[in-house]
Structure formats: structure tokens, C-alpha cells
Short mmCIF file of C-alpha atoms in Angstrom, two decimals:
data_model
loop_
_atom_site.label_atom_id
_atom_site.label_comp_id
_atom_site.label_asym_id
_atom_site.label_seq_id
_atom_site.Cartn_x
_atom_site.Cartn_y
_atom_site.Cartn_z
CA MET T 1460 -265.11 -59.52 116.28
CA LYS T 1461 -267.84 -62.13 116.64
CA ASN T 1462 -265.69 -65.10 115.71
CA ARG T 1463 -262.88 -63.88 118.03
CA ILE T 1464 -265.42 -63.57 120.69
CA LYS T 1465 -266.67 -67.03 120.14
CA GLU T 1466 -263.10 -68.45 120.18
CA LEU T 1467 -262.33 -66.77 123.57
CA ALA T 1468 -265.74 -67.91 125.05
CA LYS T 1469 -265.10 -71.45 123.94
CA ALA T 1470 -261.43 -71.39 125.30
CA TYR T 1471 -262.62 -69.79 128.72
CA ALA T 1472 -265.70 -71.83 129.21
CA PRO T 1473 -263.82 -74.38 131.43
CA GLU T 1474 -262.44 -71.67 133.71
CA PHE T 1475 -265.85 -69.91 134.11
CA THR T 1476 -267.52 -73.06 134.77
CA ALA T 1477 -265.09 -73.81 137.74
CA ILE T 1478 -265.67 -70.06 138.87
CA ARG T 1479 -269.56 -70.70 138.75
CA ARG T 1480 -269.10 -73.84 140.82
CA HIS T 1481 -266.84 -72.02 143.33
CA LEU T 1482 -269.44 -69.37 143.82
CA HIS T 1483 -272.34 -71.88 144.04
CA ALA T 1484 -270.44 -73.75 146.62
CA HIS T 1485 -269.91 -70.62 148.66
CA PRO T 1486 -273.21 -68.61 148.51
CA GLU T 1487 -273.77 -65.59 150.71
CA LEU T 1488 -277.12 -63.67 151.78
CA SER T 1489 -278.00 -60.25 150.52
CA PHE T 1490 -275.82 -57.62 151.75
CA GLN T 1491 -273.34 -60.09 153.36
CA GLU T 1492 -271.59 -60.94 150.10
CA PHE T 1493 -268.13 -60.41 151.53
CA GLU T 1494 -266.18 -63.33 150.48
CA THR T 1495 -267.93 -63.27 147.02
CA ALA T 1496 -267.11 -59.66 146.65
CA ALA T 1497 -263.38 -60.37 147.61
CA TYR T 1498 -263.28 -63.31 145.09
CA ILE T 1499 -264.75 -61.08 142.32
CA GLN T 1500 -261.95 -58.47 143.18
CA GLN T 1501 -259.30 -61.18 142.95
CA GLN T 1502 -260.39 -62.27 139.43
CA LEU T 1503 -260.71 -58.57 138.15
CA THR T 1504 -257.06 -58.02 139.46
CA ALA T 1505 -255.83 -61.10 137.69
CA TYR T 1506 -257.47 -59.80 134.44
CA GLY T 1507 -255.73 -56.42 135.02
CA VAL T 1508 -259.18 -54.63 134.99
CA PRO T 1509 -259.42 -51.60 137.23
CA PHE T 1510 -262.42 -51.56 139.70
CA GLN T 1511 -263.78 -49.59 142.62
CA ALA T 1512 -265.03 -51.64 145.50
CA GLY T 1513 -267.30 -51.07 148.52
CA ILE T 1514 -270.35 -49.61 146.31
CA ALA T 1515 -273.42 -50.37 148.30
CA GLY T 1516 -271.43 -52.18 150.95
CA THR T 1517 -270.21 -55.22 148.85
CA GLY T 1518 -270.65 -54.01 145.22
CA ILE T 1519 -267.90 -53.38 142.73
CA ILE T 1520 -267.76 -51.40 139.58
CA ALA T 1521 -265.21 -52.34 136.95
CA LEU T 1522 -264.25 -50.18 133.87
CA ILE T 1523 -262.85 -51.39 130.45
CA GLU T 1524 -261.86 -48.51 128.13
CA GLY T 1525 -261.77 -49.23 124.60
CA LYS T 1526 -260.81 -47.07 121.79
CA ASN T 1527 -262.09 -43.47 122.24
CA PRO T 1528 -263.42 -44.33 125.56
CA THR T 1529 -265.77 -41.25 125.88
CA SER T 1530 -267.57 -42.04 122.75
CA LYS T 1531 -270.17 -44.14 124.46
CA VAL T 1532 -270.59 -46.17 127.71
CA ILE T 1533 -272.34 -49.44 127.95
CA ALA T 1534 -273.18 -51.01 131.34
CA LEU T 1535 -273.36 -54.70 132.27
CA ARG T 1536 -274.75 -55.76 135.54
CA ALA T 1537 -274.34 -59.05 137.52
CA ASP T 1538 -276.09 -59.57 140.81
CA ILE T 1539 -273.94 -61.57 143.48
CA ASP T 1540 -276.27 -62.60 146.33
CA ALA T 1541 -277.86 -65.96 147.34
CA LEU T 1542 -281.08 -67.15 148.85
CA PRO T 1543 -282.01 -68.56 152.25
CA ILE T 1544 -282.79 -72.05 151.02
CA THR T 1545 -281.11 -75.35 151.91
CA GLU T 1546 -279.82 -77.03 148.78
CA ALA T 1547 -281.01 -80.61 147.96
CA ASN T 1548 -278.80 -81.12 145.08
CA GLU T 1549 -276.20 -83.95 145.49
CA VAL T 1550 -273.31 -82.42 143.32
CA THR T 1551 -269.72 -81.79 143.81
CA TYR T 1552 -270.25 -77.94 144.06
CA LYS T 1553 -273.21 -78.27 146.48
CA SER T 1554 -273.41 -75.27 148.88
CA THR T 1555 -271.07 -75.45 151.82
CA ASN T 1556 -273.04 -72.86 153.70
CA PRO T 1557 -276.09 -74.41 155.48
CA GLY T 1558 -279.37 -72.84 154.89
CA VAL T 1559 -277.88 -70.59 151.99
CA MET T 1560 -278.09 -71.55 148.23
CA HIS T 1561 -277.64 -70.10 144.88
CA ALA T 1562 -281.23 -70.77 144.00
CA CYS T 1563 -281.81 -68.07 141.48
CA GLY T 1564 -278.69 -68.50 139.07
CA HIS T 1565 -276.72 -65.40 140.54
CA ASP T 1566 -273.66 -67.43 140.41
CA VAL T 1567 -274.33 -67.94 136.78
CA HIS T 1568 -274.78 -64.15 136.21
CA THR T 1569 -271.62 -63.32 137.99
CA SER T 1570 -269.64 -65.98 136.13
CA CYS T 1571 -270.98 -64.94 132.69
CA VAL T 1572 -270.44 -61.34 133.41
CA LEU T 1573 -266.86 -61.83 134.65
CA GLY T 1574 -266.21 -64.08 131.58
CA ALA T 1575 -267.32 -61.13 129.42
CA THR T 1576 -265.19 -58.75 131.42
CA LYS T 1577 -262.22 -60.98 130.70
CA ILE T 1578 -262.86 -61.14 126.85
CA LEU T 1579 -263.78 -57.48 126.62
CA ASN T 1580 -260.47 -56.50 128.39
CA GLU T 1581 -258.25 -58.74 126.04
CA LEU T 1582 -260.26 -57.11 123.10
CA LYS T 1583 -260.43 -53.40 124.27
CA ASP T 1584 -258.18 -52.09 121.45
CA GLN T 1585 -260.94 -53.39 118.95
CA PHE T 1586 -263.97 -51.79 120.01
CA GLU T 1587 -265.20 -48.12 120.68
CA GLY T 1588 -266.26 -46.77 124.01
CA THR T 1589 -266.18 -47.82 127.56
CA ILE T 1590 -267.72 -50.96 129.10
CA LYS T 1591 -268.75 -50.27 132.86
CA VAL T 1592 -269.39 -53.43 134.78
CA LEU T 1593 -271.46 -53.59 137.82
CA PHE T 1594 -271.25 -56.41 140.39
CA GLN T 1595 -274.24 -55.73 142.45
CA PRO T 1596 -275.26 -57.00 146.01
CA GLY T 1597 -278.64 -57.60 147.43
CA GLU T 1598 -280.96 -58.19 144.49
CA GLU T 1599 -283.12 -60.51 146.67
CA LYS T 1600 -283.82 -58.19 149.59
CA HIS T 1601 -285.72 -54.89 150.05
CA PRO T 1602 -284.73 -52.04 149.13
CA GLY T 1603 -282.60 -53.93 146.56
CA GLY T 1604 -278.87 -53.34 145.82
CA ALA T 1605 -279.67 -51.57 142.46
CA SER T 1606 -281.46 -48.63 144.24
CA ILE T 1607 -278.42 -48.30 146.62
CA MET T 1608 -275.86 -48.65 143.72
CA ILE T 1609 -277.86 -45.88 141.89
CA GLU T 1610 -277.90 -43.64 145.03
CA GLU T 1611 -274.09 -44.04 145.50
CA GLY T 1612 -273.43 -43.05 141.91
CA ALA T 1613 -272.98 -46.21 139.92
CA LEU T 1614 -274.69 -44.62 136.79
CA GLU T 1615 -272.56 -41.68 136.89
CA SER T 1616 -268.89 -40.85 136.04
CA PRO T 1617 -269.27 -42.12 133.37
CA ARG T 1618 -273.03 -42.34 132.76
CA PRO T 1619 -274.10 -45.30 130.53
CA ASN T 1620 -275.96 -44.70 127.37
CA ALA T 1621 -277.62 -48.13 127.90
CA ILE T 1622 -277.40 -51.11 130.60
CA LEU T 1623 -277.64 -54.92 129.98
CA GLY T 1624 -278.60 -57.59 132.21
CA MET T 1625 -279.59 -61.13 131.98
CA HIS T 1626 -281.24 -63.89 134.15
CA VAL T 1627 -281.27 -67.63 133.97
CA HIS T 1628 -284.33 -69.23 132.57
CA PRO T 1629 -284.73 -72.84 133.35
CA THR T 1630 -287.62 -73.50 131.01
CA LEU T 1631 -285.53 -72.30 127.97
CA GLU T 1632 -283.19 -74.84 126.79
CA ALA T 1633 -279.44 -74.11 127.26
CA GLY T 1634 -277.82 -72.29 124.25
CA LYS T 1635 -281.00 -69.94 123.67
CA LEU T 1636 -281.73 -66.44 124.64
CA GLY T 1637 -285.09 -64.61 125.09
CA PHE T 1638 -286.05 -60.96 124.67
CA ARG T 1639 -288.98 -58.76 125.36
CA GLU T 1640 -289.40 -55.18 124.64
CA GLY T 1641 -291.34 -52.65 126.85
CA LYS T 1642 -292.98 -53.75 130.01
CA TYR T 1643 -291.44 -57.09 131.08
CA MET T 1644 -291.48 -57.54 134.82
CA ALA T 1645 -293.98 -56.43 137.44
CA SER T 1646 -293.32 -54.02 140.32
CA ALA T 1647 -293.52 -55.68 143.82
CA ASP T 1648 -294.75 -54.16 147.01
CA GLU T 1649 -295.26 -55.86 150.44
CA ILE T 1650 -298.42 -55.44 152.48
CA TYR T 1651 -298.54 -55.85 156.23
CA ILE T 1652 -302.14 -55.79 157.95
CA THR T 1653 -302.95 -56.07 161.56
CA ILE T 1654 -306.47 -56.21 162.51
CA LYS T 1655 -307.23 -55.68 166.40
CA GLY T 1656 -310.39 -56.06 168.59
CA LYS T 1657 -311.63 -57.28 171.94
CA GLY T 1658 -311.31 -60.99 171.87
CA GLY T 1659 -313.53 -63.50 173.66
CA HIS T 1660 -315.25 -66.77 174.10
CA ALA T 1661 -316.29 -68.37 170.59
CA ALA T 1662 -319.79 -69.07 172.33
CA GLN T 1663 -320.36 -65.22 172.73
CA PRO T 1664 -319.28 -63.50 169.43
CA HIS T 1665 -321.62 -60.71 170.18
CA LEU T 1666 -319.30 -59.67 173.13
CA THR T 1667 -316.40 -59.62 171.01
CA VAL T 1668 -314.93 -58.00 167.75
CA ASP T 1669 -314.55 -61.09 165.43
CA THR T 1670 -311.04 -60.43 164.12
CA ILE T 1671 -310.82 -63.61 162.23
CA LEU T 1672 -314.13 -62.69 160.41
CA VAL T 1673 -312.94 -59.29 159.56
CA ALA T 1674 -309.65 -60.63 158.28
CA SER T 1675 -311.61 -63.17 156.34
CA GLN T 1676 -313.98 -60.49 154.69
CA LEU T 1677 -310.65 -58.30 153.87
CA VAL T 1678 -308.84 -60.96 152.05
CA VAL T 1679 -311.93 -61.62 149.68
CA SER T 1680 -312.85 -57.97 149.37
CA LEU T 1681 -309.35 -56.83 148.57
CA GLN T 1682 -309.54 -58.94 145.18
CA GLN T 1683 -312.11 -56.43 144.04
CA ILE T 1684 -309.57 -53.90 143.96
CA ILE T 1685 -308.01 -55.71 140.89
CA SER T 1686 -311.14 -57.28 139.27
CA ARG T 1687 -313.25 -53.99 139.30
CA ASN T 1688 -310.54 -51.21 139.13
CA ASN T 1689 -307.87 -52.17 137.11
CA ASN T 1690 -307.47 -51.99 133.39
CA PRO T 1691 -308.08 -55.74 132.38
CA PHE T 1692 -305.15 -55.48 129.70
CA SER T 1693 -302.68 -54.25 132.39
CA PRO T 1694 -301.57 -57.24 134.23
CA SER T 1695 -301.86 -56.96 138.12
CA VAL T 1696 -301.76 -59.42 140.95
CA LEU T 1697 -302.74 -58.98 144.57
CA SER T 1698 -301.93 -62.04 146.82
CA ILE T 1699 -302.49 -62.37 150.57
CA CYS T 1700 -299.88 -64.99 151.61
CA ALA T 1701 -300.06 -65.20 155.21
CA PHE T 1702 -303.14 -65.25 157.68
CA ASN T 1703 -302.02 -65.52 161.31
CA GLY T 1704 -304.44 -65.31 164.27
CA GLY T 1705 -305.90 -67.61 167.01
CA PHE T 1706 -304.50 -70.52 168.86
CA THR T 1707 -307.42 -72.76 169.74
CA THR T 1708 -310.98 -73.90 168.75
CA ASN T 1709 -312.93 -71.69 171.16
CA VAL T 1710 -311.33 -68.36 171.46
CA ILE T 1711 -311.84 -65.53 169.18
CA PRO T 1712 -308.34 -63.74 169.10
CA SER T 1713 -307.92 -60.12 169.77
CA GLU T 1714 -305.35 -59.89 166.83
CA VAL T 1715 -305.02 -61.15 163.29
CA LYS T 1716 -301.98 -60.34 160.88
CA LEU T 1717 -302.10 -60.60 157.31
CA MET T 1718 -299.17 -60.46 154.88
CA GLY T 1719 -299.25 -60.10 151.05
CA THR T 1720 -297.92 -58.89 147.94
CA PHE T 1721 -299.24 -56.47 145.25
CA ARG T 1722 -297.75 -56.46 141.66
CA ALA T 1723 -298.49 -54.35 138.70
CA MET T 1724 -297.17 -53.44 135.18
CA ASP T 1725 -298.37 -49.77 135.39
CA GLU T 1726 -296.70 -47.34 137.76
CA THR T 1727 -299.78 -44.91 137.77
CA TRP T 1728 -301.99 -47.78 138.59
CA ARG T 1729 -299.61 -49.24 141.22
CA PHE T 1730 -299.95 -46.23 143.46
CA LYS T 1731 -303.53 -45.70 142.81
CA ALA T 1732 -304.03 -49.37 143.94
CA HIS T 1733 -302.19 -48.54 147.21
CA GLU T 1734 -304.75 -45.88 148.17
CA LEU T 1735 -307.62 -48.26 147.13
CA ILE T 1736 -306.22 -51.01 149.29
CA ARG T 1737 -305.63 -48.67 152.23
CA LYS T 1738 -309.30 -47.39 151.80
CA GLN T 1739 -310.93 -50.68 151.56
CA ALA T 1740 -309.04 -52.24 154.37
CA ILE T 1741 -309.74 -49.14 156.84
CA GLY T 1742 -313.40 -49.13 155.67
CA ILE T 1743 -314.06 -52.84 156.41
CA ALA T 1744 -312.40 -52.72 159.79
CA GLU T 1745 -314.33 -49.85 160.95
CA ALA T 1746 -317.68 -50.93 159.66
CA MET T 1747 -317.09 -54.15 161.83
CA GLY T 1748 -315.87 -52.56 165.05
CA ALA T 1749 -312.10 -53.45 164.59
CA GLU T 1750 -309.00 -51.25 164.59
CA ILE T 1751 -306.66 -51.69 161.72
CA ASP T 1752 -302.93 -50.86 160.97
CA ILE T 1753 -301.83 -51.17 157.47
CA GLU T 1754 -298.32 -50.67 156.05
CA ILE T 1755 -297.49 -51.01 152.18
CA LEU T 1756 -293.92 -51.34 151.78
CA VAL T 1757 -292.93 -49.85 148.25
CA GLY T 1758 -290.47 -52.29 146.64
CA TYR T 1759 -289.12 -52.70 143.11
CA PRO T 1760 -290.60 -50.78 140.30
CA THR T 1761 -291.78 -52.06 136.90
CA LEU T 1762 -289.10 -53.45 134.64
CA TYR T 1763 -289.07 -51.59 131.51
CA ASN T 1764 -287.08 -52.91 128.45
CA ASN T 1765 -286.34 -49.84 126.28
CA GLU T 1766 -287.64 -50.65 122.85
CA GLU T 1767 -284.85 -49.54 120.75
CA VAL T 1768 -282.08 -51.08 122.97
CA THR T 1769 -283.77 -54.24 123.29
CA ARG T 1770 -284.44 -54.31 119.50
CA LYS T 1771 -280.68 -53.83 118.98
CA ALA T 1772 -279.70 -56.39 121.64
CA ARG T 1773 -281.84 -58.99 119.96
CA HIS T 1774 -280.56 -58.31 116.41
CA PHE T 1775 -276.88 -58.51 117.86
CA ALA T 1776 -277.87 -61.78 119.68
CA THR T 1777 -279.09 -63.33 116.43
CA GLU T 1778 -275.93 -62.10 114.63
CA TYR T 1779 -273.83 -63.81 117.58
CA LEU T 1780 -276.01 -67.14 117.67
CA ASP T 1781 -278.71 -67.41 115.08
CA ALA T 1782 -282.29 -66.89 114.58
CA GLU T 1783 -283.13 -70.52 115.98
CA HIS T 1784 -281.44 -69.81 119.15
CA VAL T 1785 -283.02 -66.29 119.81
CA GLY T 1786 -286.70 -65.61 120.40
CA ASP T 1787 -289.40 -64.14 122.47
CA THR T 1788 -289.88 -64.49 126.24
CA GLU T 1789 -292.97 -63.92 128.21
CA ILE T 1790 -294.24 -61.06 130.44
CA ARG T 1791 -293.40 -62.06 133.94
CA MET T 1792 -295.21 -60.96 137.29
CA GLY T 1793 -292.13 -61.74 139.29
CA ALA T 1794 -289.90 -58.54 140.25
CA GLU T 1795 -286.30 -57.87 139.76
CA ASP T 1796 -284.36 -55.02 141.06
CA PHE T 1797 -282.70 -54.29 137.65
CA ALA T 1798 -286.02 -52.27 137.21
CA PHE T 1799 -284.38 -49.48 139.19
CA TYR T 1800 -281.82 -49.11 136.40
CA SER T 1801 -284.44 -49.28 133.58
CA GLN T 1802 -286.17 -46.52 135.29
CA VAL T 1803 -283.10 -44.24 134.91
CA ILE T 1804 -281.33 -45.07 131.72
CA PRO T 1805 -282.31 -47.21 128.60
CA ALA T 1806 -282.05 -50.92 129.56
CA CYS T 1807 -282.36 -54.41 128.19
CA PHE T 1808 -282.93 -57.37 130.65
CA PHE T 1809 -283.05 -60.81 128.71
CA ARG T 1810 -283.21 -64.38 129.51
CA LEU T 1811 -280.28 -67.06 129.34
CA GLY T 1812 -281.66 -70.52 128.71
CA THR T 1813 -280.21 -72.75 131.38
CA GLY T 1814 -282.47 -75.83 131.09
CA ASN T 1815 -282.07 -79.33 129.59
CA VAL T 1816 -285.23 -81.52 129.50
CA ALA T 1817 -283.17 -84.50 128.31
CA ARG T 1818 -280.74 -84.30 131.36
CA GLY T 1819 -283.60 -83.65 133.73
CA ILE T 1820 -282.26 -80.16 134.40
CA THR T 1821 -285.76 -78.48 134.92
CA SER T 1822 -286.39 -77.21 138.47
CA GLY T 1823 -287.29 -73.65 138.75
CA VAL T 1824 -285.60 -70.94 140.46
CA HIS T 1825 -285.95 -70.43 144.23
CA THR T 1826 -286.39 -74.30 144.59
CA PRO T 1827 -283.86 -76.50 146.49
CA THR T 1828 -283.04 -78.42 143.32
CA PHE T 1829 -282.38 -75.63 140.92
CA ASP T 1830 -279.45 -76.08 138.80
CA ILE T 1831 -278.32 -75.61 135.23
CA ASP T 1832 -276.85 -77.06 132.12
CA GLU T 1833 -273.61 -75.42 132.33
CA GLN T 1834 -273.12 -75.20 128.60
CA ALA T 1835 -275.03 -71.85 129.11
CA ILE T 1836 -272.13 -70.22 130.49
CA GLU T 1837 -270.08 -70.24 127.10
CA VAL T 1838 -273.29 -68.71 125.51
CA GLY T 1839 -274.05 -66.36 128.10
CA MET T 1840 -270.28 -64.86 128.53
CA GLY T 1841 -269.89 -64.64 124.84
CA ALA T 1842 -273.28 -63.07 123.92
CA MET T 1843 -272.90 -60.51 126.79
CA ALA T 1844 -269.43 -59.53 125.40
CA TYR T 1845 -270.54 -59.29 121.86
CA LEU T 1846 -273.60 -57.42 122.83
CA ALA T 1847 -271.45 -54.76 124.77
CA THR T 1848 -269.20 -54.28 121.88
CA GLN T 1849 -271.99 -53.79 119.04
CA PHE T 1850 -273.92 -50.79 120.78
#
């Protein structure tokens, strides 16, 4: 099986490199992936793979039934949306949609999973069980397409025994894969705070409520939520990233707005921290005579890699490649809506190396110059197909 998958991955690599370039040149924003979804359906039809479209709007579920299809079900997931970034790369496959770019590698994920789908469909008489393939919209936008896919039954009929997903990793050389068991990526919640009070002349602060001072105190004070309340062995980050108020040098404004993000690796601490943030914000505002509105928008949960599934996936990846090309990957405080799947069924989310230092392919994700060493596509599609057959 391994050798056959490697042969097919090598043979189909040019085809799926071209597919990746097509997707890269035609990116679409979250929940607006209409042309992308139509293109995926066109490919699945050509492969002879049955599918259901219209899940979570533009999502697609495909099924590949092997021998004894009810014996087990393994799910594969690819996200299909792009980001509101203007591409700076001068390449033949540069984005043709102004202000929209596949800067997070979802074009790579989709191409690799499509490639794995074609391979698996050709080999379906040689493996046990069913492969369920999810092409998911809206990973980059709240509430996350994964949550909607789950609500609309993507993990039922049939219910997967495990789900696999992967993500490009520009600091890992192309040809390598990275794995980590247990808590892997952080939850991500958005914080919106509005501080209100009587504005006035900067020379008469005693006649005003100094909303700038209140907001400043709050920005500094909220860091104590992390440093004094959280277990230091459990990573957590609170960042206030926007401070908007005032318009000139001599007027204390009547309103200041703050925006930020809170991230955690522990779901219990996550929601305890929400209450501490609210309590601290309200207390400081009231003590300084201001009014305050605070909203915490609950986002993606912690991404948890099931230990057994991840150990198996890493073992199979080592079989497919070799120990030199499979290693550990670090805990990340970034968030990923694959986490919703990991909270429901056993999951493994791993990293696909896409960098090439010698060729200068080193730009990070979510940047205008992000690109990949396309040799990664052959590795990604082949590894995903092999892992799916071995569980």
C-alpha cells in the first residue's frame, strides 16, 4: 500500500500543483467560497467520488467506501477560505482577486486533501472502512466553519472514529511533518470594551471623567489576570491590540474603545478568566467614575490532539517517510477551528513543512509574501492518503 500510494502521489504531483496554483490565483473570503466549492465539486465528479454539497453554505462532504465500509470511518478535513490580504508575490499564480489572498495555505490543504481523495478512490478495494472527506468553509472567521459543519451533521451518518487535519508550516522544511500529542493550539476569544464618561478640556480634568486614564489603567491592570491567577505551567495570553479614543491634544474624550484577544490552553481556566476580566474591568471603571460596556466573544476552543490517534499518525507518517522527516512540533498560541472537531471526536492535527531556506521561501502565514515550496504537495497528499488507510 505504501509503495503504491507513493507512486500515485509522485505521478499526480504535477496535477495537484496545478490545482493548488488555480486555487491560489482565485481566493475567496470566508463563507464566500462559491467558485472554490464549485471547482472542488468539479474535481470530485471527475474522480467519480460521491459528495454532498451545501454544508455550512459552501462546505462539501465526500465519501470513499473501501472494503467493509462500516468497519471504521476516518475523516479528513481541508479548509477552503482565504484572507483579506493583498498579495505581494510576483508569481504566475498571483491572486487575481484584489485584496484577497491564500496567505494561510488553505489552497495547499485543499489540494493535498483532493489529491489524497483521488488516490484513495483508486485504491478503495485495498483498504478497510470508509474515508469521509470534509471540505470546510470559513476557518478564518467567527464562528468558524467547523462549528457550523458539526451543527449540520458533518460528524454523523457515518460518525468518524477519528479525524485528521494538517496545516502548512513555513519554518519546517518541505518534505517534513510535525506532530504533537495533547494540548496543541490555544482557544481564542475576542474582547471588546467601551469606556464612557463626561469629556472636557484637558486643562480641567477635575471636571471630566478621564476615559484615556481609565483605559490606560485597565490595559495594564488586565495583565494581572494572567500573571497572578493562571497556573504558570498552563500557557495563556491576553493582548489588548486596539486603543481608540480622542482626536486632538487638548480634549479629554467622552469615549474610548479597546479591543483585544484572550487565549488559553485550558478550557476551565479560559472561562474563569472571562469572569475575572469582566470583574476587573467593571471595578476599575466604577472606581474612576466611568461607565463601561464589555463583551467577550467566545471563539475557537483549545485544539486537543488525542494521544492515541496522534501516536498512531506519527508512527504511520514515519513508515511512509522515515524518522528523519518526522518530528515534534511546538505548542502554538494561535487558534484553529479544527479545535471544534477535536472537542467532539478523537483528532490529530499535524504540520506539513512548506519552507525552503535555500530558495528564500521563509515568509510566515498571514503575510503578503507567504508562499510554499511546492514539493510539499506530493508529501502532503501522499501522507494524508497513507495515514487514512492505516487506522
